[in-house]
PDB file of C-alpha atoms in Angstrom:
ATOM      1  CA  UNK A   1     135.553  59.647  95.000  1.00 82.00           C
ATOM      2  CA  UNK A   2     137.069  61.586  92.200  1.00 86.00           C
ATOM      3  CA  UNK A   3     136.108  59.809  89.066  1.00 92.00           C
ATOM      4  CA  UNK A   4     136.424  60.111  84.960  1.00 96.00           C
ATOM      5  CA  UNK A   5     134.273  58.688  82.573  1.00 97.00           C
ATOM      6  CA  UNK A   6     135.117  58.421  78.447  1.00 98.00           C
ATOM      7  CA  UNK A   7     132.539  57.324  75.933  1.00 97.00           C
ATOM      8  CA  UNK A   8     132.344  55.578  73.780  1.00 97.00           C
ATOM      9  CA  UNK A   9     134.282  52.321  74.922  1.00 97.00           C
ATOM     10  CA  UNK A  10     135.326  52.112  71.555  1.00 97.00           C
ATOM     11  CA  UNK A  11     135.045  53.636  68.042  1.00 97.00           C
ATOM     12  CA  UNK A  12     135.518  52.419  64.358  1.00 98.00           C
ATOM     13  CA  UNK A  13     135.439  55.450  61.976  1.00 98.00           C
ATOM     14  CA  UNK A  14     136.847  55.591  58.078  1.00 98.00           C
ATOM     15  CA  UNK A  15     139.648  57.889  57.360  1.00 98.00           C
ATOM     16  CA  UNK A  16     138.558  61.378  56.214  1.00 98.00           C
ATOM     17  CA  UNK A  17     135.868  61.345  58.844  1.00 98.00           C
ATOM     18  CA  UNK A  18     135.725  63.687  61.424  1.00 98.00           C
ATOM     19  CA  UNK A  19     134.681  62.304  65.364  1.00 98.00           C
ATOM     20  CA  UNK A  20     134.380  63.372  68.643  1.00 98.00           C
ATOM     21  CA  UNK A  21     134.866  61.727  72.004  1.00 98.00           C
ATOM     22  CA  UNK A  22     133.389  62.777  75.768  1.00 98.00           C
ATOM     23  CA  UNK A  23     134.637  62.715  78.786  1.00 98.00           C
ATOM     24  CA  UNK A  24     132.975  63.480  82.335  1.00 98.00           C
ATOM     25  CA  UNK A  25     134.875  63.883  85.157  1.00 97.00           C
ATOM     26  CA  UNK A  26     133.805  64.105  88.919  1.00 94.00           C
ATOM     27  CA  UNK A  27     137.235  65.328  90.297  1.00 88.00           C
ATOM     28  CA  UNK A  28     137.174  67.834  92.747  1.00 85.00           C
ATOM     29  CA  UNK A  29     138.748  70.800  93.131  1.00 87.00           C
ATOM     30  CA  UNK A  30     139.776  71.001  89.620  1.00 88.00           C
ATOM     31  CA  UNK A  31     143.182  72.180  88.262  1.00 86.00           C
ATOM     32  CA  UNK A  32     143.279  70.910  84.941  1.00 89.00           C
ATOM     33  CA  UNK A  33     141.723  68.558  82.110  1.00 93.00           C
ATOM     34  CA  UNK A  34     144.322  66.396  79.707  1.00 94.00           C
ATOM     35  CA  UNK A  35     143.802  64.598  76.799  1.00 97.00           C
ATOM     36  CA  UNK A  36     146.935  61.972  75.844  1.00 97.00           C
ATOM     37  CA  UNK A  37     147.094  59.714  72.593  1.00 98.00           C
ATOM     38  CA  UNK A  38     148.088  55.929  73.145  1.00 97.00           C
ATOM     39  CA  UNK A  39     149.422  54.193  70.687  1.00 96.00           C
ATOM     40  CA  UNK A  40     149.308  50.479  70.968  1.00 94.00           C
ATOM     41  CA  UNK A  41     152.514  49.513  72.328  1.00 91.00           C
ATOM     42  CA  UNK A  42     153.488  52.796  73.808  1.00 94.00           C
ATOM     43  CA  UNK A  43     152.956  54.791  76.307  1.00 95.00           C
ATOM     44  CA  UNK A  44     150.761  57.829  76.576  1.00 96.00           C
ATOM     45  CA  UNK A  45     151.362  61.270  74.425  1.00 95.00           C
ATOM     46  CA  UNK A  46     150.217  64.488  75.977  1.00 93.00           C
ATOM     47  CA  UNK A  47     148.059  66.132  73.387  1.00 95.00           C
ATOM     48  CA  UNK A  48     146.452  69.136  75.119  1.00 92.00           C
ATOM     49  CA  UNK A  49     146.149  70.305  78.761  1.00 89.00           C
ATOM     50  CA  UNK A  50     143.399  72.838  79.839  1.00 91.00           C
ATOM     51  CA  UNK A  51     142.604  74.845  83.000  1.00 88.00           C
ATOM     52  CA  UNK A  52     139.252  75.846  84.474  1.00 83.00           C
ATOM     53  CA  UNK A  53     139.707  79.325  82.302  1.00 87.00           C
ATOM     54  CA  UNK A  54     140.604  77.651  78.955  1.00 89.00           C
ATOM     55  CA  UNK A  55     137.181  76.187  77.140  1.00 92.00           C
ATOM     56  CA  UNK A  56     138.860  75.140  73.616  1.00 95.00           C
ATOM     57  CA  UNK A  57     142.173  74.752  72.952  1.00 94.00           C
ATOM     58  CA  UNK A  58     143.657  72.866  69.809  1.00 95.00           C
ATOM     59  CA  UNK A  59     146.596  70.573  68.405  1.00 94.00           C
ATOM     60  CA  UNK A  60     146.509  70.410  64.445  1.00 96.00           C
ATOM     61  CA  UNK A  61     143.449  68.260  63.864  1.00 97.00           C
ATOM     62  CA  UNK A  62     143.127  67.589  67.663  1.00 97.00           C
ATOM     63  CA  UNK A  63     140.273  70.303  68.963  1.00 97.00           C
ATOM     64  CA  UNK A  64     139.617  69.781  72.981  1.00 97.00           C
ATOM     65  CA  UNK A  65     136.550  71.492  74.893  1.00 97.00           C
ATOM     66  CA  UNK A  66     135.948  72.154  78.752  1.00 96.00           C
ATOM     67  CA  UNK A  67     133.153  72.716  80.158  1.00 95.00           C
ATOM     68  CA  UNK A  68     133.999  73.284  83.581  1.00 91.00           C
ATOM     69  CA  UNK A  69     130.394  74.019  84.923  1.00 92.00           C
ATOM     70  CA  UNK A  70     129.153  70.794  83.918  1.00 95.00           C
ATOM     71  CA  UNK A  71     132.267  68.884  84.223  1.00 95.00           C
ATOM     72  CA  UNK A  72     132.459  67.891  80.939  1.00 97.00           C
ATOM     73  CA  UNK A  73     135.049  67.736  78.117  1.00 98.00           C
ATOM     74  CA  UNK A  74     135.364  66.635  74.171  1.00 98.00           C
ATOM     75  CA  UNK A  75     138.002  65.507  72.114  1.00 98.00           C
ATOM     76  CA  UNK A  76     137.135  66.394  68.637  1.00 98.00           C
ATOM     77  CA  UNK A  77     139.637  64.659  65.535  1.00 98.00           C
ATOM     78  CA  UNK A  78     139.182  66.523  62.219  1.00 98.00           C
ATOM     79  CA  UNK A  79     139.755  64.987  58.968  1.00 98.00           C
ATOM     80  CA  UNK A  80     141.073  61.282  60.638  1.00 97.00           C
ATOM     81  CA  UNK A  81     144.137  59.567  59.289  1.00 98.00           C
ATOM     82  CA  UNK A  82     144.663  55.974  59.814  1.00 98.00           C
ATOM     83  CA  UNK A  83     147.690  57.102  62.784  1.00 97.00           C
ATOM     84  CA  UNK A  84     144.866  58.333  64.385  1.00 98.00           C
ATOM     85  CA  UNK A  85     144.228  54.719  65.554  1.00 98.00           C
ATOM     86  CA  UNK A  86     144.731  54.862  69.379  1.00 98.00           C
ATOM     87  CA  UNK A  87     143.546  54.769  72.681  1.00 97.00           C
ATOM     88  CA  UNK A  88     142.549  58.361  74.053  1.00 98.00           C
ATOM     89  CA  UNK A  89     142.425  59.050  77.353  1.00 98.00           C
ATOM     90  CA  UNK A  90     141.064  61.482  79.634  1.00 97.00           C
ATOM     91  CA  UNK A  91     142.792  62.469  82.763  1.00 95.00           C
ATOM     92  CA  UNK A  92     141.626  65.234  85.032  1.00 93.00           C
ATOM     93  CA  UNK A  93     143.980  67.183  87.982  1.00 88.00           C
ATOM     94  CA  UNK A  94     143.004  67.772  91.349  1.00 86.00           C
ATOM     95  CA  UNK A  95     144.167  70.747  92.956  1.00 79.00           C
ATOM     96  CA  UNK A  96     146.927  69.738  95.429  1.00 66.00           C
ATOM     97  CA  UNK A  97     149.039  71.670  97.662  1.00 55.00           C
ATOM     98  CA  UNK A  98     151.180  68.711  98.709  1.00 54.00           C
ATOM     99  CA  UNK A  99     153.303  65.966  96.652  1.00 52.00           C
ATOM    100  CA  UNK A 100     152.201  63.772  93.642  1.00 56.00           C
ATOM    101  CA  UNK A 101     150.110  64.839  90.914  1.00 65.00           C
ATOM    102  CA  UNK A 102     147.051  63.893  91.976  1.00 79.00           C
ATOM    103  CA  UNK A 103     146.048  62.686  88.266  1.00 88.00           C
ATOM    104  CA  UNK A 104     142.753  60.662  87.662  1.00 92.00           C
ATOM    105  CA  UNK A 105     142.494  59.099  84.361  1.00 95.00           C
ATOM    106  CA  UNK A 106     139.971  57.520  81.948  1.00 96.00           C
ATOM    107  CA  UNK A 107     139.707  54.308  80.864  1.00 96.00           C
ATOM    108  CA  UNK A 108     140.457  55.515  77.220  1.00 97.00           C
ATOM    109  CA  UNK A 109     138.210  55.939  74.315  1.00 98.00           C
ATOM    110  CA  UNK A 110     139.981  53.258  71.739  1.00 97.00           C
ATOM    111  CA  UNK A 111     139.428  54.627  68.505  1.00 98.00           C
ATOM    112  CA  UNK A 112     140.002  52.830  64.984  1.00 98.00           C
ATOM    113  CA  UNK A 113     140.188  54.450  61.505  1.00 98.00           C
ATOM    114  CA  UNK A 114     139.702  52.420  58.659  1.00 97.00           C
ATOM    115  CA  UNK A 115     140.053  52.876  55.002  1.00 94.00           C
TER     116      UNK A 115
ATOM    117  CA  UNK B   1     167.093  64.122  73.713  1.00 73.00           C
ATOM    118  CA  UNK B   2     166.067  59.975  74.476  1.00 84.00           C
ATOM    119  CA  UNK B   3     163.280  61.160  76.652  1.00 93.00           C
ATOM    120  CA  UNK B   4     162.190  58.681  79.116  1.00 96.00           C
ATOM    121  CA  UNK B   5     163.330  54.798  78.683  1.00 97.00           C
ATOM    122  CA  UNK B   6     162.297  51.722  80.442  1.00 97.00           C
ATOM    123  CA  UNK B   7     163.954  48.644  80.455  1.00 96.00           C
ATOM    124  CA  UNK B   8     162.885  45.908  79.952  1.00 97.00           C
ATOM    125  CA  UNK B   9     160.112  45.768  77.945  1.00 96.00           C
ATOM    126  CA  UNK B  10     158.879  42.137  78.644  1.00 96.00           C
ATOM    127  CA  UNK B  11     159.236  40.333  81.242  1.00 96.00           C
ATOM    128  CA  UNK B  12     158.332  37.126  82.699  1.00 97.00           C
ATOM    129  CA  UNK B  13     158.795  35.933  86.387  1.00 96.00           C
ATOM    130  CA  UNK B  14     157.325  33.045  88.299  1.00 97.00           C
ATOM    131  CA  UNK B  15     155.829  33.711  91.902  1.00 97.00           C
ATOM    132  CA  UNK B  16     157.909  34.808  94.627  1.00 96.00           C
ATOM    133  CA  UNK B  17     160.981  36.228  92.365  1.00 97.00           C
ATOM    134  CA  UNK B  18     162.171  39.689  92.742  1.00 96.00           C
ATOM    135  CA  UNK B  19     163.031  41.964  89.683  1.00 96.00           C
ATOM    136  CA  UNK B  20     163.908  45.782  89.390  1.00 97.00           C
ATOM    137  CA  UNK B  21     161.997  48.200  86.424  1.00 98.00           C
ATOM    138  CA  UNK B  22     164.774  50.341  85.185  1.00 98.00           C
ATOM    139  CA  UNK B  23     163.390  54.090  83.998  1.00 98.00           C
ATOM    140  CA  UNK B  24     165.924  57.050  83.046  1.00 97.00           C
ATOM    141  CA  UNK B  25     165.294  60.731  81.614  1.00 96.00           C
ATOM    142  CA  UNK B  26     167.544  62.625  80.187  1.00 93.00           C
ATOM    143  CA  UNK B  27     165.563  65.936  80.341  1.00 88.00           C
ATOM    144  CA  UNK B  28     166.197  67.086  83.912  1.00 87.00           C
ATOM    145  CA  UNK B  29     163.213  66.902  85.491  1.00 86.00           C
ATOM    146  CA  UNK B  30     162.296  66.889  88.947  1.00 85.00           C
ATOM    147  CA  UNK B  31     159.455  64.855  88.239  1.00 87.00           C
ATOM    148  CA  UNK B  32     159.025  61.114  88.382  1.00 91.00           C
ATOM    149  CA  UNK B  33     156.330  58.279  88.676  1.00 94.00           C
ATOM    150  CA  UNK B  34     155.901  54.924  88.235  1.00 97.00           C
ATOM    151  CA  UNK B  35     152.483  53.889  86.898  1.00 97.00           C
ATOM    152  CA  UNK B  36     150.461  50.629  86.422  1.00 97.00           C
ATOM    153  CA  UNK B  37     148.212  49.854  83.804  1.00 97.00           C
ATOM    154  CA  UNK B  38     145.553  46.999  83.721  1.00 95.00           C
ATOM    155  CA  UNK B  39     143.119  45.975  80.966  1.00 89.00           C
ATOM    156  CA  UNK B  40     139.710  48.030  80.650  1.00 87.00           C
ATOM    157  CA  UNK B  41     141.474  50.480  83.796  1.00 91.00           C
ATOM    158  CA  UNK B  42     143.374  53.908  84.001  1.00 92.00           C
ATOM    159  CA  UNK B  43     146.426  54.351  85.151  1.00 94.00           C
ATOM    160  CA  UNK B  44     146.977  53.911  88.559  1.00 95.00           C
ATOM    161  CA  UNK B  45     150.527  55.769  90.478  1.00 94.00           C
ATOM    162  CA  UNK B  46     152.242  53.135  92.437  1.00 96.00           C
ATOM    163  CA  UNK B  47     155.339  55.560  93.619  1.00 95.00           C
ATOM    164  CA  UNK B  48     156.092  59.256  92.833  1.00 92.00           C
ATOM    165  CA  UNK B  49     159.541  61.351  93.142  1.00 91.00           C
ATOM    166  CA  UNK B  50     159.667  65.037  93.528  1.00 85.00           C
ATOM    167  CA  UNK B  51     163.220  64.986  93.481  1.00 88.00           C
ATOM    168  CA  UNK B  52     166.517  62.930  94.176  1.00 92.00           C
ATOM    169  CA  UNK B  53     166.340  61.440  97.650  1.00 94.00           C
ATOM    170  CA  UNK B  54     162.959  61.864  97.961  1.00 92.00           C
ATOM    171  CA  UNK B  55     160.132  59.114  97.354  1.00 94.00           C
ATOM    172  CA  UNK B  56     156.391  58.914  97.968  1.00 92.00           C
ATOM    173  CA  UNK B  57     153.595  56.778  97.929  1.00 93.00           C
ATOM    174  CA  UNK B  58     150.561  56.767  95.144  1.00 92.00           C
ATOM    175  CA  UNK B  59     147.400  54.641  95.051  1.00 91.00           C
ATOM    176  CA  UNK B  60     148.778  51.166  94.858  1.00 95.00           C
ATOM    177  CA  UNK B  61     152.207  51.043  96.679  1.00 96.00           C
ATOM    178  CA  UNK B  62     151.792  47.767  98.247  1.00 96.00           C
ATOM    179  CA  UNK B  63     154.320  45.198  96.471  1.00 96.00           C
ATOM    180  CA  UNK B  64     156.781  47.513  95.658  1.00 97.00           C
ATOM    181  CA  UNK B  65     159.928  49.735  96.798  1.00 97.00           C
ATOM    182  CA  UNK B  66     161.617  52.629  94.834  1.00 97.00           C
ATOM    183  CA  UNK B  67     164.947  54.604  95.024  1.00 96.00           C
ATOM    184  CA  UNK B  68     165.928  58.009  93.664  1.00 97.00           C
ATOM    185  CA  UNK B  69     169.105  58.473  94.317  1.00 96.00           C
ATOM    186  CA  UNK B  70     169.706  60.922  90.912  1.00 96.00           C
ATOM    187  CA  UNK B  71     167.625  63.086  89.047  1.00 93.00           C
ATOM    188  CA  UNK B  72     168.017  60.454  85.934  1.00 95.00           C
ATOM    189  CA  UNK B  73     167.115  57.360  87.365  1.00 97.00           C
ATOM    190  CA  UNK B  74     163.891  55.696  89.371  1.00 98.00           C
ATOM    191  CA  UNK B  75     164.121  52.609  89.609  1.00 98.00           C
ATOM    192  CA  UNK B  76     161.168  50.353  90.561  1.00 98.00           C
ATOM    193  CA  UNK B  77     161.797  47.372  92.485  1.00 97.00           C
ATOM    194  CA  UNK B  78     159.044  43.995  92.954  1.00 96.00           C
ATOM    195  CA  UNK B  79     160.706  42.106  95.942  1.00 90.00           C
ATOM    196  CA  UNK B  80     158.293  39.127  96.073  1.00 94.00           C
ATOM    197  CA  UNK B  81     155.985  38.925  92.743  1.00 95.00           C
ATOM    198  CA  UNK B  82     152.571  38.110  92.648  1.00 96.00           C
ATOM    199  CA  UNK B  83     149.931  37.049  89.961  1.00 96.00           C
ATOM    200  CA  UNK B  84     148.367  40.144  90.633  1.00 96.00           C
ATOM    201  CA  UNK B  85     151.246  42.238  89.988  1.00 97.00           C
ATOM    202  CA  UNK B  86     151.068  41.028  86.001  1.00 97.00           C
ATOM    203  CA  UNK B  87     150.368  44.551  84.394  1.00 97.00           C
ATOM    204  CA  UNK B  88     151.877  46.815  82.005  1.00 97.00           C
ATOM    205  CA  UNK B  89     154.156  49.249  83.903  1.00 98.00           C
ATOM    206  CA  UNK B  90     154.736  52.980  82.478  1.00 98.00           C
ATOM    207  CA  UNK B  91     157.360  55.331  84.008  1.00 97.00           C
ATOM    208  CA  UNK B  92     157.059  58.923  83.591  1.00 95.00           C
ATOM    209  CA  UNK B  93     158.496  62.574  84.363  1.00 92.00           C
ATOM    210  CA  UNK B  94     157.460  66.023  84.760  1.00 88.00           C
ATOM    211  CA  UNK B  95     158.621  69.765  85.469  1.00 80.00           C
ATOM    212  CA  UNK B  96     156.235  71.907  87.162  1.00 66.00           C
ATOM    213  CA  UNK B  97     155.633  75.224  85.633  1.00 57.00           C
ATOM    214  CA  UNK B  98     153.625  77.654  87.969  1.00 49.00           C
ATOM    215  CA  UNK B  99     150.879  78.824  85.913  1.00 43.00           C
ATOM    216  CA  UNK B 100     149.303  82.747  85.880  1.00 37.00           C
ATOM    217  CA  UNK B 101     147.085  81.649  89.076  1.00 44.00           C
ATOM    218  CA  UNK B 102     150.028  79.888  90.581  1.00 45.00           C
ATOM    219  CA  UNK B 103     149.190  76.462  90.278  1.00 49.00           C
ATOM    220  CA  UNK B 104     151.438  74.115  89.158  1.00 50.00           C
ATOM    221  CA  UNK B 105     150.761  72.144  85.838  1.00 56.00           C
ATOM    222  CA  UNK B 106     152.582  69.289  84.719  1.00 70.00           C
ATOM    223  CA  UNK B 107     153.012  67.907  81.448  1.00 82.00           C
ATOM    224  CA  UNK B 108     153.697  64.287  81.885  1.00 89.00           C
ATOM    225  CA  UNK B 109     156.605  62.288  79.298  1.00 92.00           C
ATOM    226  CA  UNK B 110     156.134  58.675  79.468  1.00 96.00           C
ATOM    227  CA  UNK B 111     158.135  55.748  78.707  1.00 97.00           C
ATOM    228  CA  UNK B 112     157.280  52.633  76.447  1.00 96.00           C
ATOM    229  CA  UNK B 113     155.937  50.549  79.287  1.00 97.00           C
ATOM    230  CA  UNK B 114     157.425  47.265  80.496  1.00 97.00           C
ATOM    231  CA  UNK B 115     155.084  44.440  80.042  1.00 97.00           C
ATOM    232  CA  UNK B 116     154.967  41.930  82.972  1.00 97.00           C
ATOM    233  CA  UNK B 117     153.900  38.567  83.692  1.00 97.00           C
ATOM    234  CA  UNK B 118     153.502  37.122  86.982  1.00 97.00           C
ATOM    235  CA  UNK B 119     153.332  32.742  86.598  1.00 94.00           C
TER     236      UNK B 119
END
């Protein structure tokens, strides 16, 4: 069963700080790795999307990481602001050659930045 | 460009009412999919769209009908509600681009969500 996993649950950090967030995945066969910003209230915001080939790829202070060997992936947030505050989630591609998207996603990392 | 919207935003029905989820894009895709989302739980597809006319099932279809009868609209449709149909409801589109190893990726644009209540 094609699974994602974030950690942590949840995160309170103060602004200026710099954090990181996991997420393991157990999809199979991989396309691509997402990362989306929710803000409360709205829906989700694609922030990056990464293939088996890509291992870093970045958006401003948003730095993601794939690790496709050990099915792992990081969100690391660089200097936080409070609009930062969100949930982050994790959603990981299958390889399809049918309809849909095939998308599995994470429960979401919700992450708080406080002054 | 509006993106995607999704009307209404809240909602409350009482058991056994019907109701339609209105979602529109205005940025041509062929893309679209209806999504749920429940507390401490991803996102779950209910319906997909690849294209006007044509309508599949995701994960969690059961409760629910869709139509696609443009490229703008996808309308989602709860014939009979249920308590366990409460949920936050996100609709979303896509265009696939065929990356270097020809696979396609999609970028998905979602809507605001329409929060629902089932009483």
């Amino acid at each position: 069963k094609n699974q994602v996993e974030q950690s942590p649950q949840s995160l309170i950090i103060l602004e200026g700080k710099n954090c990181t967030l996991q997420c393991n995945y157990t999809v199979s066969p991989f396309s691509n790795l997402r990362w989306y910003k929710q803000d409360t209230g709205r829906g989700p915001v694609s922030l990056t999307i990464m293939t088996f080939s890509e291992n870093t790829k970045s958006n401003g202070r948003y730095t993601a990481t794939l690790d496709a060997d050990t099915k792992q992936s990081s969100l690391h947030i660089t200097a936080s602001q409070l609009s930062d505050s969100a949930s982050y989630i994790c959603v990981v591609r299958a390889s399809s050659t049918g309809g849909g998207n095939k998308l599995t996603f994470g429960t979401g990392t919700q992450l708080k930045v406080e002054l | 460009n509006a993106g995607v919207t999704q009307t209404p935003k809240f909602r409350i029905l009482k058991i056994g009412q019907s109701m339609t989820l209105q979602c529109t894009q205005d940025m041509n895709h062929n893309y679209m999919y209806w999504y749920r989302q429940d507390p401490g739980m991803g996102l779950k597809l209910i319906y997909y769209s690849v294209g006007a006319g044509i309508t599949d099932k995701g994960e969690v279809p059961n409760g629910y009908n869709v139509s696609r009868s443009t490229t703008e609209d996808f309308p989602l449709r709860l014939e009979l509600a249920a308590p366990s149909q409460t949920s936050v409801y996100f609709c979303a589109s896509s265009y696939s681009i065929l990356e270097q190893h020809t696979r396609p990726s999609e970028k998905l644009f979602f809507g605001s969500g329409t929060q629902l209540s089932v009483l």
